[in-house]
Every structure is written in structure tokens, then in C-alpha cells.
PDB file of C-alpha atoms in Angstrom:
ATOM      1  CA  MET A   1       0.000   0.000   0.000  1.00 57.00           C
ATOM      2  CA  LYS A   2       2.835   2.388   0.817  1.00 63.00           C
ATOM      3  CA  ALA A   3       4.404   1.778  -2.597  1.00 63.00           C
ATOM      4  CA  LEU A   4       1.063   2.491  -4.281  1.00 59.00           C
ATOM      5  CA  ARG A   5       0.612   5.746  -2.343  1.00 61.00           C
ATOM      6  CA  LEU A   6       4.174   6.872  -3.027  1.00 61.00           C
ATOM      7  CA  SER A   7       3.880   6.082  -6.742  1.00 65.00           C
ATOM      8  CA  ALA A   8       0.565   7.927  -6.942  1.00 62.00           C
ATOM      9  CA  ARG A   9       2.023  10.962  -5.169  1.00 62.00           C
ATOM     10  CA  LEU A  10       4.916  11.027  -7.627  1.00 64.00           C
ATOM     11  CA  LEU A  11       2.595  10.649 -10.626  1.00 61.00           C
ATOM     12  CA  HIS A  12       0.392  13.463  -9.333  1.00 57.00           C
ATOM     13  CA  TRP A  13       3.412  15.709  -8.889  1.00 62.00           C
ATOM     14  CA  VAL A  14       4.529  15.007 -12.479  1.00 70.00           C
ATOM     15  CA  THR A  15       1.135  15.042 -14.232  1.00 70.00           C
ATOM     16  CA  ARG A  16      -1.022  17.171 -11.885  1.00 63.00           C
ATOM     17  CA  ARG A  17      -3.934  14.813 -12.567  1.00 66.00           C
ATOM     18  CA  PRO A  18      -6.458  14.670  -9.680  1.00 61.00           C
ATOM     19  CA  ARG A  19      -6.869  10.928 -10.148  1.00 61.00           C
ATOM     20  CA  PHE A  20      -3.341  10.301  -8.873  1.00 56.00           C
ATOM     21  CA  LEU A  21      -3.860  12.607  -5.900  1.00 51.00           C
ATOM     22  CA  VAL A  22      -6.851  10.530  -4.844  1.00 54.00           C
ATOM     23  CA  ALA A  23      -4.829   7.310  -5.244  1.00 54.00           C
ATOM     24  CA  SER A  24      -2.098   8.763  -3.021  1.00 47.00           C
ATOM     25  CA  ILE A  25      -4.518   8.937  -0.080  1.00 50.00           C
ATOM     26  CA  LEU A  26      -6.262   5.613  -0.761  1.00 57.00           C
ATOM     27  CA  ARG A  27      -6.939   3.630   2.400  1.00 59.00           C
ATOM     28  CA  PHE A  28      -8.905   0.469   2.938  1.00 57.00           C
ATOM     29  CA  GLU A  29     -10.978   1.150   6.039  1.00 60.00           C
ATOM     30  CA  PRO A  30     -12.873  -1.666   7.793  1.00 62.00           C
ATOM     31  CA  GLY A  31     -16.200   0.085   7.169  1.00 69.00           C
ATOM     32  CA  LEU A  32     -15.900   0.001   3.389  1.00 76.00           C
ATOM     33  CA  ALA A  33     -18.172  -2.471   1.647  1.00 82.00           C
ATOM     34  CA  VAL A  34     -15.190  -3.970  -0.181  1.00 84.00           C
ATOM     35  CA  MET A  35     -13.530  -4.953   3.097  1.00 85.00           C
ATOM     36  CA  ARG A  36     -16.711  -6.581   4.368  1.00 88.00           C
ATOM     37  CA  LEU A  37     -17.080  -8.362   1.023  1.00 89.00           C
ATOM     38  CA  LEU A  38     -13.557  -9.759   1.313  1.00 88.00           C
ATOM     39  CA  TRP A  39     -14.241 -10.955   4.846  1.00 90.00           C
ATOM     40  CA  VAL A  40     -17.464 -12.665   3.783  1.00 91.00           C
ATOM     41  CA  LEU A  41     -15.791 -14.348   0.799  1.00 91.00           C
ATOM     42  CA  GLN A  42     -12.939 -15.626   2.956  1.00 91.00           C
ATOM     43  CA  ASN A  43     -14.892 -16.704   6.045  1.00 94.00           C
ATOM     44  CA  ILE A  44     -18.243 -18.131   4.988  1.00 94.00           C
ATOM     45  CA  PRO A  45     -17.935 -21.793   4.012  1.00 94.00           C
ATOM     46  CA  GLY A  46     -19.093 -22.605   0.496  1.00 93.00           C
ATOM     47  CA  LEU A  47     -19.332 -18.997  -0.634  1.00 92.00           C
ATOM     48  CA  GLN A  48     -16.230 -19.180  -2.852  1.00 88.00           C
ATOM     49  CA  GLU A  49     -17.712 -22.166  -4.696  1.00 91.00           C
ATOM     50  CA  ALA A  50     -21.105 -20.472  -5.019  1.00 93.00           C
ATOM     51  CA  THR A  51     -19.376 -17.348  -6.353  1.00 91.00           C
ATOM     52  CA  GLN A  52     -17.506 -19.364  -8.970  1.00 89.00           C
ATOM     53  CA  ALA A  53     -20.789 -21.012  -9.953  1.00 92.00           C
ATOM     54  CA  GLY A  54     -22.340 -17.567 -10.519  1.00 90.00           C
ATOM     55  CA  LYS A  55     -24.811 -17.859  -7.638  1.00 93.00           C
ATOM     56  CA  VAL A  56     -23.579 -14.859  -5.605  1.00 94.00           C
ATOM     57  CA  LEU A  57     -24.043 -11.161  -6.326  1.00 95.00           C
ATOM     58  CA  MET A  58     -22.918  -8.058  -4.461  1.00 93.00           C
ATOM     59  CA  GLY A  59     -24.485  -4.640  -4.280  1.00 92.00           C
ATOM     60  CA  THR A  60     -25.789  -1.842  -2.120  1.00 91.00           C
ATOM     61  CA  VAL A  61     -29.360  -1.390  -0.881  1.00 93.00           C
ATOM     62  CA  ASP A  62     -30.458   0.139  -4.187  1.00 92.00           C
ATOM     63  CA  THR A  63     -29.035  -2.878  -6.036  1.00 94.00           C
ATOM     64  CA  PHE A  64     -30.998  -5.253  -3.808  1.00 95.00           C
ATOM     65  CA  LEU A  65     -34.246  -3.307  -4.243  1.00 94.00           C
ATOM     66  CA  LEU A  66     -33.802  -3.163  -8.011  1.00 92.00           C
ATOM     67  CA  TRP A  67     -33.028  -6.890  -8.099  1.00 94.00           C
ATOM     68  CA  ARG A  68     -36.186  -7.697  -6.123  1.00 94.00           C
ATOM     69  CA  LEU A  69     -38.467  -5.294  -8.035  1.00 91.00           C
ATOM     70  CA  THR A  70     -37.380  -6.769 -11.376  1.00 91.00           C
ATOM     71  CA  GLY A  71     -37.656 -10.372 -10.250  1.00 92.00           C
ATOM     72  CA  GLY A  72     -33.902 -10.862 -10.482  1.00 92.00           C
ATOM     73  CA  LYS A  73     -33.603  -9.513 -14.029  1.00 93.00           C
ATOM     74  CA  VAL A  74     -31.619  -6.326 -13.269  1.00 93.00           C
ATOM     75  CA  HIS A  75     -28.427  -6.325 -11.193  1.00 95.00           C
ATOM     76  CA  ALA A  76     -27.367  -2.683 -11.359  1.00 95.00           C
ATOM     77  CA  THR A  77     -26.526   0.416  -9.358  1.00 95.00           C
ATOM     78  CA  ASP A  78     -25.775   4.069 -10.003  1.00 93.00           C
ATOM     79  CA  PRO A  79     -22.391   5.835  -9.612  1.00 93.00           C
ATOM     80  CA  SER A  80     -23.217   7.499  -6.282  1.00 91.00           C
ATOM     81  CA  ASN A  81     -23.964   4.156  -4.648  1.00 92.00           C
ATOM     82  CA  ALA A  82     -21.067   2.409  -6.404  1.00 92.00           C
ATOM     83  CA  CYS A  83     -18.644   4.968  -4.909  1.00 87.00           C
ATOM     84  CA  ILE A  84     -19.351   3.877  -1.348  1.00 85.00           C
ATOM     85  CA  THR A  85     -18.142   0.348  -2.053  1.00 87.00           C
ATOM     86  CA  GLY A  86     -14.496   1.425  -2.299  1.00 83.00           C
ATOM     87  CA  ILE A  87     -14.114  -0.362  -5.649  1.00 87.00           C
ATOM     88  CA  PHE A  88     -15.524   2.295  -7.996  1.00 89.00           C
ATOM     89  CA  ASP A  89     -13.330   4.776  -9.858  1.00 86.00           C
ATOM     90  CA  PRO A  90     -15.243   8.080 -10.145  1.00 84.00           C
ATOM     91  CA  PHE A  91     -12.785   9.400 -12.730  1.00 83.00           C
ATOM     92  CA  THR A  92     -13.499   6.650 -15.270  1.00 87.00           C
ATOM     93  CA  MET A  93     -17.037   5.946 -13.972  1.00 90.00           C
ATOM     94  CA  GLU A  94     -16.246   2.219 -13.922  1.00 92.00           C
ATOM     95  CA  TRP A  95     -15.219  -0.407 -11.398  1.00 93.00           C
ATOM     96  CA  SER A  96     -11.515   0.007 -10.637  1.00 87.00           C
ATOM     97  CA  GLN A  97      -9.735  -2.884 -12.305  1.00 88.00           C
ATOM     98  CA  LEU A  98      -6.613  -2.101 -10.266  1.00 82.00           C
ATOM     99  CA  ILE A  99      -8.425  -2.577  -6.950  1.00 82.00           C
ATOM    100  CA  ILE A 100     -10.359  -5.593  -8.237  1.00 88.00           C
ATOM    101  CA  ASP A 101      -7.126  -7.297  -9.301  1.00 87.00           C
ATOM    102  CA  MET A 102      -5.244  -6.242  -6.174  1.00 82.00           C
ATOM    103  CA  LEU A 103      -7.899  -7.673  -3.847  1.00 84.00           C
ATOM    104  CA  GLY A 104      -8.880 -10.638  -6.028  1.00 88.00           C
ATOM    105  CA  ILE A 105     -12.565  -9.773  -6.249  1.00 90.00           C
ATOM    106  CA  PRO A 106     -14.526 -11.706  -8.885  1.00 92.00           C
ATOM    107  CA  THR A 107     -16.071  -9.185 -11.297  1.00 92.00           C
ATOM    108  CA  SER A 108     -19.098 -11.448 -11.714  1.00 92.00           C
ATOM    109  CA  LEU A 109     -20.263 -10.250  -8.268  1.00 94.00           C
ATOM    110  CA  LEU A 110     -20.433  -6.589  -9.212  1.00 96.00           C
ATOM    111  CA  PRO A 111     -23.557  -4.873 -10.532  1.00 96.00           C
ATOM    112  CA  ARG A 112     -23.598  -2.895 -13.757  1.00 95.00           C
ATOM    113  CA  VAL A 113     -23.179   0.817 -13.116  1.00 95.00           C
ATOM    114  CA  LEU A 114     -25.871   2.746 -14.947  1.00 93.00           C
ATOM    115  CA  ASN A 115     -26.502   6.466 -15.229  1.00 88.00           C
ATOM    116  CA  THR A 116     -28.743   7.801 -12.474  1.00 82.00           C
ATOM    117  CA  ARG A 117     -31.174   9.205 -15.043  1.00 80.00           C
ATOM    118  CA  GLN A 118     -31.340   5.973 -17.008  1.00 75.00           C
ATOM    119  CA  ARG A 119     -34.532   3.914 -16.969  1.00 75.00           C
ATOM    120  CA  TYR A 120     -33.712   0.699 -15.145  1.00 69.00           C
ATOM    121  CA  PHE A 121     -37.058  -1.038 -15.713  1.00 71.00           C
ATOM    122  CA  ARG A 122     -40.743  -0.365 -16.331  1.00 71.00           C
ATOM    123  CA  THR A 123     -43.402  -0.840 -13.687  1.00 65.00           C
ATOM    124  CA  CYS A 124     -46.372  -1.241 -15.988  1.00 58.00           C
TER     125      CYS A 124
END
């Protein structure tokens, strides 16, 4: 982690890109959803196998509600909710492949990130 922060600080100093400044202060706090996800994946028996079989999904409350309201057809979230997971990159508006690879999180768990104004489903 220290090497990542130092590299990001150096890249920010050279390029002046805000993205690198954010990476230089990156910390994985216990309260982040990604840390709880890692704990669950590592400590609940059978969950790794279920994940590999495509039977496990991850998301925030909005993801769960959307999943239930669509009868399991839509597994999605919006950028504001994706940000609180600790895995989302707000500069690219996508899941951070660097963090996903670094922590070994299966991408099959993650919901699609859709625009907040986008129609997710129809009710009638």
C-alpha cells in the first residue's frame, strides 16, 4: 500500500492529474463495503464455490431493491452508490480494475453501473 501511495504521489506531482492525488490517499478502512465483502468471501464456508458457480451477487441497498423489483432480471446500481463500495473509480465511472485485481474480487459479483437518469425497468 505504501508503494502504491508513493507512486501515486509522484505521478500526481509530475502530471497534476487529480486521479493520482486521490490514489495517493487511498486507504482500505474496515467500514468500506469492499472490506466486508472480502471478509465474507474468505470466512463463509461454500461462498467461494457459489461465487464461482455464478450464484452470488454483491451490491448496495439500491441494487438489492432493483433486483427484487425486477424479479432478479436487473443487477445494477448508479455511480453514487457504487462509490461507497471502495471499488468504484469516479474518474473513469467504472469499477476500478486495479483494486479488483489487487484484492482478487470476482467481477461477476459486481452490478452494472448505470446512469442515475437511465430507466432501469418499467413498472407497468
